[in-house]
Amino acid sequence: MRSIGLAVAGLAGVVSAVFVPAAWAQPACSGELFPDETRIAAGNGPSSIAAADFDGDGLVDLANANAFGNRVWVRLATSPGVYGPEQRLVVGDFPAGLRASDLDGDGEVDLFGVTVEGDTVFVFDGNGGSFEPVRSWAVGRGPVSVASMDANSDGVADLATANRDGDTVSVLLGDGEGGYLDAVMHPIGDRPEGLAVGDFDGDGRVDIATSNSRGQNVSLLFGLGTGAFAPQVRIPVGQPLLRMRAADLDGDGNTDLFAAGSRDDEVVVLYGRGTGSFDGPFVWPTEGDSTWDVQSGDVNHDGRLDIIATGANSNTVSVLLANADRSFADPVVVPVGAGPRWVAIVDVDADERRDLLVANRGSDNISILINACTPCPADLDGDGRLSLFDFLAFQNLFDAGDPAADFDGDGTLTIFDFLAFQNAFDAGCP
């Protein structure tokens, strides 16, 4: 690669950079993102995964709900990416939608989910890596998804479930003592499969969204801040949707919604305007068969949220890397076990890169996909390309005395850091 000239004026480090042709731009990392897969046993029909530090040792632990075994398996990490024997927690019929969070505010991570055939939401209270016996509360018919939130702004965690067979959302307000009040039912779209919570209209109150498979739409319940919700508003999307998530995909400060389009094997995205309305739907193909679950995370170190989708019948996950213009690149397809239903994005091996965990219901195991992306050290503006703007970012860091400009690692900022940065730029991406 041709070098870009630098002029250094004294210790102020004033940099003059010539124009960088667009053709010189390079991706943020090279090679396969997820070249290797390992699998660990996960019981009978693992359908969902929760990953968090259950025992407070700084390592990511695993839990999975077994749809056919009526158990939750917990594996504590013994070192980064290495897991010990399972704990088997007894739960009700057909557990699903497993999540991990500190629900009762005691500093311990709890596990919670739903029983599809038991019509309950369940909670396992965490106790430093072990868990107390299950507690359950009745919800609507056929719950498949659950989320925690603070619906009435009292600082206590509340729960919401999407009830597929009852066409309802159940809201359970926390009682402040680690339990929940009786569920309040809210009519919702036809056959809700996914559920997401967030502030969709910018009023500081928690709202609820569901993805409806038979209704081929998204339902919105806008929160009133008291634990109550306004009647639903529906957004047509034109195809059945399964699991749905909420995130700020385009970085504009507004919460977006994205869901698995199972019929057409697409990711369906609604970009939030921050007013309760949305742009879209926009769709991107996954190249998976029976797209089931979706998650977001920055897997290629470019500062943008990418989307990962499972293909339940193709035994794959699709990696859709985000572009800068609200679009996504063609999917990269990664093989996993049989019948993948759920994906989690988390740093399994403590190397500051986002790895994937996939629950394979058909092969009774979890696929662990370690991220092999090596970021470009000279990509200082984090846009996934090496360009003039990285030189300007370096100059700003140097002039501000920021340690991030110490490219030669000697603990001081000198002309040699400029030379080291230019060498890193010319070397490109690993």
GROMACS .gro file of C-alpha atoms in nm:
model
  430
    1MET     CA    1   0.000   0.000   0.000
    2ARG     CA    2   0.123   0.350  -0.083
    3SER     CA    3   0.220   0.556   0.226
    4ILE     CA    4   0.045   0.876   0.324
    5GLY     CA    5   0.275   1.162   0.409
    6LEU     CA    6   0.280   1.311   0.761
    7ALA     CA    7   0.423   1.645   0.864
    8VAL     CA    8   0.495   1.678   1.237
    9ALA     CA    9   0.544   2.029   1.374
   10GLY     CA   10   0.721   2.022   1.710
   11LEU     CA   11   0.563   1.853   2.010
   12ALA     CA   12   0.216   1.982   1.922
   13GLY     CA   13   0.189   1.704   1.672
   14VAL     CA   14   0.009   1.896   1.399
   15VAL     CA   15  -0.061   1.647   1.125
   16SER     CA   16  -0.119   1.725   0.760
   17ALA     CA   17  -0.259   1.425   0.573
   18VAL     CA   18  -0.305   1.407   0.199
   19PHE     CA   19  -0.622   1.272   0.037
   20VAL     CA   20  -0.681   0.900   0.082
   21PRO     CA   21  -0.839   0.739  -0.226
   22ALA     CA   22  -1.155   0.541  -0.150
   23ALA     CA   23  -0.998   0.236  -0.312
   24TRP     CA   24  -0.753   0.220  -0.021
   25ALA     CA   25  -1.028   0.157   0.231
   26GLN     CA   26  -1.005  -0.182   0.400
   27PRO     CA   27  -1.246  -0.394   0.608
   28ALA     CA   28  -1.222  -0.394   0.987
   29CYS     CA   29  -1.113  -0.757   1.002
   30SER     CA   30  -1.023  -1.027   0.755
   31GLY     CA   31  -1.068  -1.401   0.716
   32GLU     CA   32  -1.358  -1.609   0.843
   33LEU     CA   33  -1.539  -1.466   1.142
   34PHE     CA   34  -1.638  -1.803   1.289
   35PRO     CA   35  -1.414  -2.069   1.133
   36ASP     CA   36  -1.440  -2.333   1.406
   37GLU     CA   37  -1.728  -2.491   1.597
   38THR     CA   38  -1.729  -2.698   1.914
   39ARG     CA   39  -2.033  -2.861   2.069
   40ILE     CA   40  -2.126  -2.950   2.424
   41ALA     CA   41  -2.413  -3.169   2.541
   42ALA     CA   42  -2.720  -2.976   2.652
   43GLY     CA   43  -2.994  -3.223   2.745
   44ASN     CA   44  -3.313  -3.321   2.569
   45GLY     CA   45  -3.418  -3.059   2.315
   46PRO     CA   46  -3.235  -2.738   2.412
   47SER     CA   47  -3.453  -2.454   2.290
   48SER     CA   48  -3.305  -2.140   2.448
   49ILE     CA   49  -2.985  -2.017   2.609
   50ALA     CA   50  -2.897  -1.767   2.879
   51ALA     CA   51  -2.533  -1.666   2.927
   52ALA     CA   52  -2.401  -1.458   3.217
   53ASP     CA   53  -2.158  -1.471   3.509
   54PHE     CA   54  -2.365  -1.676   3.755
   55ASP     CA   55  -2.096  -1.726   4.021
   56GLY     CA   56  -1.916  -1.391   4.014
   57ASP     CA   57  -1.577  -1.517   3.895
   58GLY     CA   58  -1.568  -1.298   3.585
   59LEU     CA   59  -1.629  -1.586   3.341
   60VAL     CA   60  -1.934  -1.637   3.120
   61ASP     CA   61  -2.147  -1.930   3.238
   62LEU     CA   62  -2.421  -2.108   3.041
   63ALA     CA   63  -2.777  -2.217   3.102
   64ASN     CA   64  -3.020  -2.377   2.859
   65ALA     CA   65  -3.384  -2.478   2.875
   66ASN     CA   66  -3.463  -2.831   2.752
   67ALA     CA   67  -3.799  -2.835   2.579
   68PHE     CA   68  -3.841  -3.212   2.597
   69GLY     CA   69  -3.660  -3.284   2.922
   70ASN     CA   70  -3.843  -3.035   3.144
   71ARG     CA   71  -3.509  -2.928   3.284
   72VAL     CA   72  -3.280  -2.627   3.284
   73TRP     CA   73  -2.913  -2.719   3.257
   74VAL     CA   74  -2.650  -2.488   3.408
   75ARG     CA   75  -2.279  -2.512   3.329
   76LEU     CA   76  -2.026  -2.296   3.513
   77ALA     CA   77  -1.712  -2.193   3.328
   78THR     CA   78  -1.389  -2.332   3.474
   79SER     CA   79  -1.177  -2.110   3.249
   80PRO     CA   80  -1.264  -1.886   2.953
   81GLY     CA   81  -1.468  -2.096   2.709
   82VAL     CA   82  -1.433  -2.419   2.910
   83TYR     CA   83  -1.731  -2.556   3.102
   84GLY     CA   84  -1.771  -2.796   3.390
   85PRO     CA   85  -2.044  -3.057   3.451
   86GLU     CA   86  -2.407  -2.953   3.439
   87GLN     CA   87  -2.647  -2.875   3.720
   88ARG     CA   88  -2.995  -3.000   3.631
   89LEU     CA   89  -3.279  -2.783   3.757
   90VAL     CA   90  -3.633  -2.922   3.757
   91VAL     CA   91  -3.895  -2.704   3.591
   92GLY     CA   92  -4.242  -2.742   3.437
   93ASP     CA   93  -4.363  -2.872   3.100
   94PHE     CA   94  -4.176  -2.753   2.789
   95PRO     CA   95  -3.956  -2.471   2.923
   96ALA     CA   96  -3.863  -2.198   2.675
   97GLY     CA   97  -3.747  -1.840   2.641
   98LEU     CA   98  -3.476  -1.864   2.906
   99ARG     CA   99  -3.326  -1.534   3.031
  100ALA     CA  100  -3.072  -1.424   3.292
  101SER     CA  101  -3.096  -1.108   3.503
  102ASP     CA  102  -3.086  -0.993   3.865
  103LEU     CA  103  -3.462  -0.975   3.913
  104ASP     CA  104  -3.471  -0.919   4.289
  105GLY     CA  105  -3.181  -0.677   4.322
  106ASP     CA  106  -2.967  -0.892   4.552
  107GLY     CA  107  -2.661  -0.883   4.328
  108GLU     CA  108  -2.706  -1.243   4.211
  109VAL     CA  109  -2.800  -1.344   3.858
  110ASP     CA  110  -3.138  -1.517   3.840
  111LEU     CA  111  -3.281  -1.737   3.564
  112PHE     CA  112  -3.634  -1.701   3.431
  113GLY     CA  113  -3.842  -1.830   3.144
  114VAL     CA  114  -4.180  -1.978   3.055
  115THR     CA  115  -4.337  -2.323   3.038
  116VAL     CA  116  -4.525  -2.349   2.708
  117GLU     CA  117  -4.746  -2.637   2.818
  118GLY     CA  118  -4.768  -2.536   3.183
  119ASP     CA  119  -4.887  -2.179   3.115
  120THR     CA  120  -4.647  -2.033   3.369
  121VAL     CA  121  -4.352  -1.800   3.404
  122PHE     CA  122  -4.079  -1.947   3.624
  123VAL     CA  123  -3.790  -1.802   3.824
  124PHE     CA  124  -3.478  -1.965   3.969
  125ASP     CA  125  -3.322  -1.732   4.226
  126GLY     CA  126  -2.945  -1.722   4.191
  127ASN     CA  127  -2.717  -1.806   4.481
  128GLY     CA  128  -2.355  -1.763   4.374
  129GLY     CA  129  -2.358  -2.020   4.096
  130SER     CA  130  -2.627  -2.246   4.236
  131PHE     CA  131  -2.999  -2.180   4.221
  132GLU     CA  132  -3.293  -2.207   4.457
  133PRO     CA  133  -3.589  -2.433   4.369
  134VAL     CA  134  -3.817  -2.304   4.098
  135ARG     CA  135  -4.104  -2.064   4.169
  136SER     CA  136  -4.385  -2.017   3.917
  137TRP     CA  137  -4.676  -1.783   3.842
  138ALA     CA  138  -4.971  -1.840   3.610
  139VAL     CA  139  -4.986  -1.648   3.280
  140GLY     CA  140  -5.188  -1.683   2.959
  141ARG     CA  141  -5.216  -1.989   2.738
  142GLY     CA  142  -4.905  -2.115   2.562
  143PRO     CA  143  -4.640  -1.861   2.665
  144VAL     CA  144  -4.333  -1.870   2.441
  145SER     CA  145  -4.138  -1.550   2.517
  146VAL     CA  146  -4.063  -1.345   2.828
  147ALA     CA  147  -3.887  -1.021   2.917
  148SER     CA  148  -3.812  -0.823   3.231
  149MET     CA  149  -3.883  -0.450   3.261
  150ASP     CA  150  -3.996  -0.182   3.506
  151ALA     CA  151  -4.350  -0.115   3.387
  152ASN     CA  152  -4.461   0.105   3.678
  153SER     CA  153  -4.137   0.295   3.745
  154ASP     CA  154  -4.100   0.171   4.104
  155GLY     CA  155  -3.748   0.034   4.062
  156VAL     CA  156  -3.869  -0.327   4.094
  157ALA     CA  157  -3.841  -0.574   3.805
  158ASP     CA  158  -4.167  -0.672   3.637
  159LEU     CA  159  -4.225  -0.948   3.382
  160ALA     CA  160  -4.413  -0.975   3.053
  161THR     CA  161  -4.490  -1.288   2.850
  162ALA     CA  162  -4.615  -1.340   2.496
  163ASN     CA  163  -4.886  -1.609   2.506
  164ARG     CA  164  -4.906  -1.774   2.165
  165ASP     CA  165  -5.216  -1.986   2.221
  166GLY     CA  166  -5.411  -1.717   2.404
  167ASP     CA  167  -5.328  -1.422   2.175
  168THR     CA  168  -5.239  -1.217   2.483
  169VAL     CA  169  -4.954  -1.053   2.669
  170SER     CA  170  -4.936  -1.115   3.043
  171VAL     CA  171  -4.787  -0.843   3.263
  172LEU     CA  172  -4.678  -0.937   3.616
  173LEU     CA  173  -4.578  -0.651   3.843
  174GLY     CA  174  -4.309  -0.720   4.099
  175ASP     CA  175  -4.427  -0.713   4.461
  176GLY     CA  176  -4.100  -0.576   4.598
  177GLU     CA  177  -4.030  -0.896   4.791
  178GLY     CA  178  -3.898  -1.111   4.506
  179GLY     CA  179  -4.241  -1.228   4.392
  180TYR     CA  180  -4.506  -1.111   4.147
  181LEU     CA  181  -4.869  -1.003   4.155
  182ASP     CA  182  -5.132  -1.186   3.953
  183ALA     CA  183  -5.091  -1.151   3.577
  184VAL     CA  184  -5.290  -0.886   3.391
  185MET     CA  185  -5.387  -0.994   3.039
  186HIS     CA  186  -5.367  -0.763   2.736
  187PRO     CA  187  -5.524  -0.868   2.403
  188ILE     CA  188  -5.265  -0.877   2.129
  189GLY     CA  189  -5.220  -0.990   1.767
  190ASP     CA  190  -5.291  -1.332   1.626
  191ARG     CA  191  -5.044  -1.591   1.761
  192PRO     CA  192  -4.768  -1.381   1.919
  193GLU     CA  193  -4.429  -1.553   1.906
  194GLY     CA  194  -4.170  -1.291   1.999
  195LEU     CA  195  -4.167  -1.018   2.260
  196ALA     CA  196  -3.944  -0.713   2.308
  197VAL     CA  197  -3.955  -0.421   2.549
  198GLY     CA  198  -3.818  -0.067   2.524
  199ASP     CA  199  -3.917   0.298   2.506
  200PHE     CA  200  -4.048   0.317   2.151
  201ASP     CA  201  -4.216   0.659   2.172
  202GLY     CA  202  -3.957   0.854   2.370
  203ASP     CA  203  -4.175   0.931   2.673
  204GLY     CA  204  -3.950   0.756   2.925
  205ARG     CA  205  -4.197   0.474   2.984
  206VAL     CA  206  -4.156   0.106   2.899
  207ASP     CA  207  -4.348  -0.020   2.596
  208ILE     CA  208  -4.406  -0.376   2.473
  209ALA     CA  209  -4.392  -0.517   2.120
  210THR     CA  210  -4.487  -0.862   1.993
  211SER     CA  211  -4.422  -1.035   1.662
  212ASN     CA  212  -4.734  -1.218   1.547
  213SER     CA  213  -4.695  -1.522   1.321
  214ARG     CA  214  -5.053  -1.580   1.210
  215GLY     CA  215  -5.139  -1.211   1.207
  216GLN     CA  216  -4.829  -1.127   1.001
  217ASN     CA  217  -4.786  -0.806   1.195
  218VAL     CA  218  -4.624  -0.643   1.496
  219SER     CA  219  -4.834  -0.529   1.793
  220LEU     CA  220  -4.732  -0.234   2.011
  221LEU     CA  221  -4.853  -0.174   2.367
  222PHE     CA  222  -4.751   0.173   2.481
  223GLY     CA  223  -4.686   0.197   2.853
  224LEU     CA  224  -4.862   0.449   3.075
  225GLY     CA  225  -4.590   0.435   3.342
  226THR     CA  226  -4.825   0.286   3.601
  227GLY     CA  227  -4.802  -0.078   3.497
  228ALA     CA  228  -5.097  -0.033   3.263
  229PHE     CA  229  -5.076  -0.019   2.883
  230ALA     CA  230  -5.280   0.147   2.609
  231PRO     CA  231  -5.470  -0.074   2.362
  232GLN     CA  232  -5.251  -0.229   2.094
  233VAL     CA  233  -5.143  -0.063   1.771
  234ARG     CA  234  -5.057  -0.297   1.483
  235ILE     CA  235  -4.797  -0.262   1.208
  236PRO     CA  236  -4.842  -0.495   0.907
  237VAL     CA  237  -4.526  -0.670   0.785
  238GLY     CA  238  -4.665  -0.910   0.524
  239GLN     CA  239  -4.525  -1.239   0.654
  240PRO     CA  240  -4.525  -1.458   0.966
  241LEU     CA  241  -4.274  -1.355   1.231
  242LEU     CA  242  -4.115  -1.568   1.501
  243ARG     CA  243  -3.866  -1.433   1.757
  244MET     CA  244  -3.817  -1.056   1.783
  245ARG     CA  245  -3.562  -0.829   1.952
  246ALA     CA  246  -3.519  -0.457   2.017
  247ALA     CA  247  -3.197  -0.260   1.966
  248ASP     CA  248  -3.071   0.065   1.815
  249LEU     CA  249  -2.947  -0.091   1.493
  250ASP     CA  250  -2.869   0.230   1.305
  251GLY     CA  251  -2.721   0.427   1.594
  252ASP     CA  252  -2.966   0.718   1.576
  253GLY     CA  253  -3.067   0.694   1.943
  254ASN     CA  254  -3.408   0.539   1.870
  255THR     CA  255  -3.507   0.181   1.947
  256ASP     CA  256  -3.560  -0.042   1.644
  257LEU     CA  257  -3.734  -0.378   1.615
  258PHE     CA  258  -3.615  -0.677   1.415
  259ALA     CA  259  -3.765  -1.023   1.382
  260ALA     CA  260  -3.724  -1.361   1.214
  261GLY     CA  261  -3.938  -1.390   0.902
  262SER     CA  262  -3.991  -1.765   0.892
  263ARG     CA  263  -4.186  -1.806   0.568
  264ASP     CA  264  -3.957  -1.607   0.339
  265ASP     CA  265  -3.640  -1.670   0.542
  266GLU     CA  266  -3.564  -1.306   0.599
  267VAL     CA  267  -3.478  -1.067   0.876
  268VAL     CA  268  -3.753  -0.805   0.904
  269VAL     CA  269  -3.649  -0.467   1.046
  270LEU     CA  270  -3.859  -0.173   1.165
  271TYR     CA  271  -3.648   0.138   1.225
  272GLY     CA  272  -3.784   0.344   1.512
  273ARG     CA  273  -3.843   0.717   1.477
  274GLY     CA  274  -3.857   0.770   1.853
  275THR     CA  275  -4.220   0.879   1.834
  276GLY     CA  276  -4.392   0.541   1.846
  277SER     CA  277  -4.389   0.508   1.467
  278PHE     CA  278  -4.145   0.313   1.252
  279ASP     CA  279  -3.989   0.316   0.907
  280GLY     CA  280  -4.027  -0.005   0.711
  281PRO     CA  281  -4.056  -0.296   0.716
  282PHE     CA  282  -3.721  -0.359   0.550
  283VAL     CA  283  -3.617  -0.716   0.474
  284TRP     CA  284  -3.286  -0.893   0.416
  285PRO     CA  285  -3.247  -1.260   0.320
  286THR     CA  286  -3.080  -1.503   0.560
  287GLU     CA  287  -3.017  -1.801   0.328
  288GLY     CA  288  -3.137  -2.019   0.614
  289ASP     CA  289  -3.436  -2.252   0.598
  290SER     CA  290  -3.705  -2.164   0.856
  291THR     CA  291  -3.548  -1.854   1.011
  292TRP     CA  292  -3.629  -1.885   1.380
  293ASP     CA  293  -3.437  -1.651   1.609
  294VAL     CA  294  -3.243  -1.326   1.568
  295GLN     CA  295  -2.992  -1.139   1.784
  296SER     CA  296  -2.776  -0.830   1.736
  297GLY     CA  297  -2.415  -0.750   1.826
  298ASP     CA  298  -2.101  -0.605   1.672
  299VAL     CA  299  -1.914  -0.916   1.560
  300ASN     CA  300  -1.667  -0.754   1.318
  301HIS     CA  301  -1.547  -0.458   1.527
  302ASP     CA  302  -1.674  -0.182   1.300
  303GLY     CA  303  -1.891  -0.009   1.561
  304ARG     CA  304  -2.220  -0.118   1.402
  305LEU     CA  305  -2.468  -0.378   1.523
  306ASP     CA  306  -2.482  -0.688   1.304
  307ILE     CA  307  -2.763  -0.944   1.302
  308ILE     CA  308  -2.732  -1.319   1.357
  309ALA     CA  309  -3.024  -1.545   1.254
  310THR     CA  310  -3.078  -1.918   1.305
  311GLY     CA  311  -3.207  -2.148   1.029
  312ALA     CA  312  -3.397  -2.424   1.207
  313ASN     CA  313  -3.426  -2.656   0.904
  314SER     CA  314  -3.095  -2.576   0.735
  315ASN     CA  315  -2.883  -2.633   1.049
  316THR     CA  316  -2.708  -2.299   1.002
  317VAL     CA  317  -2.676  -1.949   1.136
  318SER     CA  318  -2.661  -1.651   0.903
  319VAL     CA  319  -2.433  -1.358   0.985
  320LEU     CA  320  -2.559  -1.029   0.838
  321LEU     CA  321  -2.294  -0.759   0.872
  322ALA     CA  322  -2.428  -0.406   0.899
  323ASN     CA  323  -2.349  -0.140   0.643
  324ALA     CA  324  -2.342   0.230   0.722
  325ASP     CA  325  -2.669   0.305   0.538
  326ARG     CA  326  -2.927   0.100   0.735
  327SER     CA  327  -2.866  -0.201   0.512
  328PHE     CA  328  -2.693  -0.535   0.565
  329ALA     CA  329  -2.444  -0.727   0.355
  330ASP     CA  330  -2.526  -1.062   0.201
  331PRO     CA  331  -2.534  -1.327   0.473
  332VAL     CA  332  -2.236  -1.538   0.569
  333VAL     CA  333  -2.367  -1.887   0.643
  334VAL     CA  334  -2.211  -2.088   0.926
  335PRO     CA  335  -2.303  -2.456   0.986
  336VAL     CA  336  -2.408  -2.562   1.337
  337GLY     CA  337  -2.592  -2.857   1.493
  338ALA     CA  338  -2.935  -2.989   1.399
  339GLY     CA  339  -3.245  -2.775   1.447
  340PRO     CA  340  -3.091  -2.451   1.583
  341ARG     CA  341  -3.357  -2.251   1.767
  342TRP     CA  342  -3.183  -1.983   1.970
  343VAL     CA  343  -2.865  -1.779   1.942
  344ALA     CA  344  -2.680  -1.573   2.203
  345ILE     CA  345  -2.398  -1.326   2.134
  346VAL     CA  346  -2.146  -1.303   2.417
  347ASP     CA  347  -1.770  -1.297   2.476
  348VAL     CA  348  -1.722  -1.660   2.573
  349ASP     CA  349  -1.341  -1.671   2.587
  350ALA     CA  350  -1.272  -1.326   2.737
  351ASP     CA  351  -1.083  -1.186   2.436
  352GLU     CA  352  -1.314  -0.885   2.386
  353ARG     CA  353  -1.469  -1.036   2.072
  354ARG     CA  354  -1.832  -1.139   2.035
  355ASP     CA  355  -1.878  -1.515   2.009
  356LEU     CA  356  -2.194  -1.714   1.930
  357LEU     CA  357  -2.380  -1.975   2.132
  358VAL     CA  358  -2.647  -2.172   1.946
  359ALA     CA  359  -2.906  -2.405   2.100
  360ASN     CA  360  -2.951  -2.703   1.866
  361ARG     CA  361  -3.282  -2.862   1.960
  362GLY     CA  362  -3.249  -3.145   1.706
  363SER     CA  363  -2.904  -3.265   1.811
  364ASP     CA  364  -2.932  -3.198   2.187
  365ASN     CA  365  -2.627  -2.976   2.209
  366ILE     CA  366  -2.495  -2.621   2.204
  367SER     CA  367  -2.266  -2.495   1.929
  368ILE     CA  368  -1.989  -2.263   2.046
  369LEU     CA  369  -1.855  -2.044   1.766
  370ILE     CA  370  -1.546  -1.848   1.867
  371ASN     CA  371  -1.497  -1.515   1.689
  372ALA     CA  372  -1.171  -1.509   1.492
  373CYS     CA  373  -1.192  -1.145   1.382
  374THR     CA  374  -0.872  -0.948   1.438
  375PRO     CA  375  -0.952  -0.575   1.431
  376CYS     CA  376  -0.736  -0.317   1.255
  377PRO     CA  377  -0.539  -0.117   1.514
  378ALA     CA  378  -0.529   0.186   1.283
  379ASP     CA  379  -0.909   0.200   1.244
  380LEU     CA  380  -0.936   0.471   1.510
  381ASP     CA  381  -1.272   0.609   1.402
  382GLY     CA  382  -1.426   0.261   1.419
  383ASP     CA  383  -1.604   0.279   1.084
  384GLY     CA  384  -1.458  -0.048   0.958
  385ARG     CA  385  -1.236   0.120   0.698
  386LEU     CA  386  -0.889   0.276   0.691
  387SER     CA  387  -0.913   0.628   0.553
  388LEU     CA  388  -0.817   0.992   0.600
  389PHE     CA  389  -1.053   1.011   0.895
  390ASP     CA  390  -0.834   0.769   1.091
  391PHE     CA  391  -0.542   1.011   1.052
  392LEU     CA  392  -0.759   1.294   1.178
  393ALA     CA  393  -0.870   1.077   1.472
  394PHE     CA  394  -0.506   1.001   1.553
  395GLN     CA  395  -0.415   1.371   1.543
  396ASN     CA  396  -0.699   1.451   1.784
  397LEU     CA  397  -0.589   1.179   2.024
  398PHE     CA  398  -0.226   1.289   2.008
  399ASP     CA  399  -0.303   1.657   2.061
  400ALA     CA  400  -0.524   1.568   2.358
  401GLY     CA  401  -0.248   1.358   2.515
  402ASP     CA  402  -0.467   1.048   2.499
  403PRO     CA  403  -0.280   0.720   2.575
  404ALA     CA  404  -0.460   0.566   2.277
  405ALA     CA  405  -0.214   0.757   2.057
  406ASP     CA  406   0.085   0.576   2.211
  407PHE     CA  407   0.129   0.347   1.911
  408ASP     CA  408   0.490   0.254   1.989
  409GLY     CA  409   0.397   0.159   2.346
  410ASP     CA  410   0.677   0.347   2.522
  411GLY     CA  411   0.447   0.541   2.755
  412THR     CA  412   0.515   0.881   2.595
  413LEU     CA  413   0.376   1.061   2.291
  414THR     CA  414   0.645   1.152   2.038
  415ILE     CA  415   0.710   1.164   1.665
  416PHE     CA  416   0.772   0.790   1.680
  417ASP     CA  417   0.401   0.734   1.756
  418PHE     CA  418   0.319   0.908   1.427
  419LEU     CA  419   0.557   0.677   1.247
  420ALA     CA  420   0.416   0.371   1.429
  421PHE     CA  421   0.061   0.473   1.338
  422GLN     CA  422   0.154   0.522   0.972
  423ASN     CA  423   0.318   0.179   0.970
  424ALA     CA  424   0.002   0.026   1.117
  425PHE     CA  425  -0.208   0.201   0.853
  426ASP     CA  426   0.019   0.087   0.570
  427ALA     CA  427   0.016  -0.270   0.704
  428GLY     CA  428  -0.362  -0.273   0.673
  429CYS     CA  429  -0.589  -0.524   0.840
  430PRO     CA  430  -0.451  -0.851   0.976
   0.00000   0.00000   0.00000
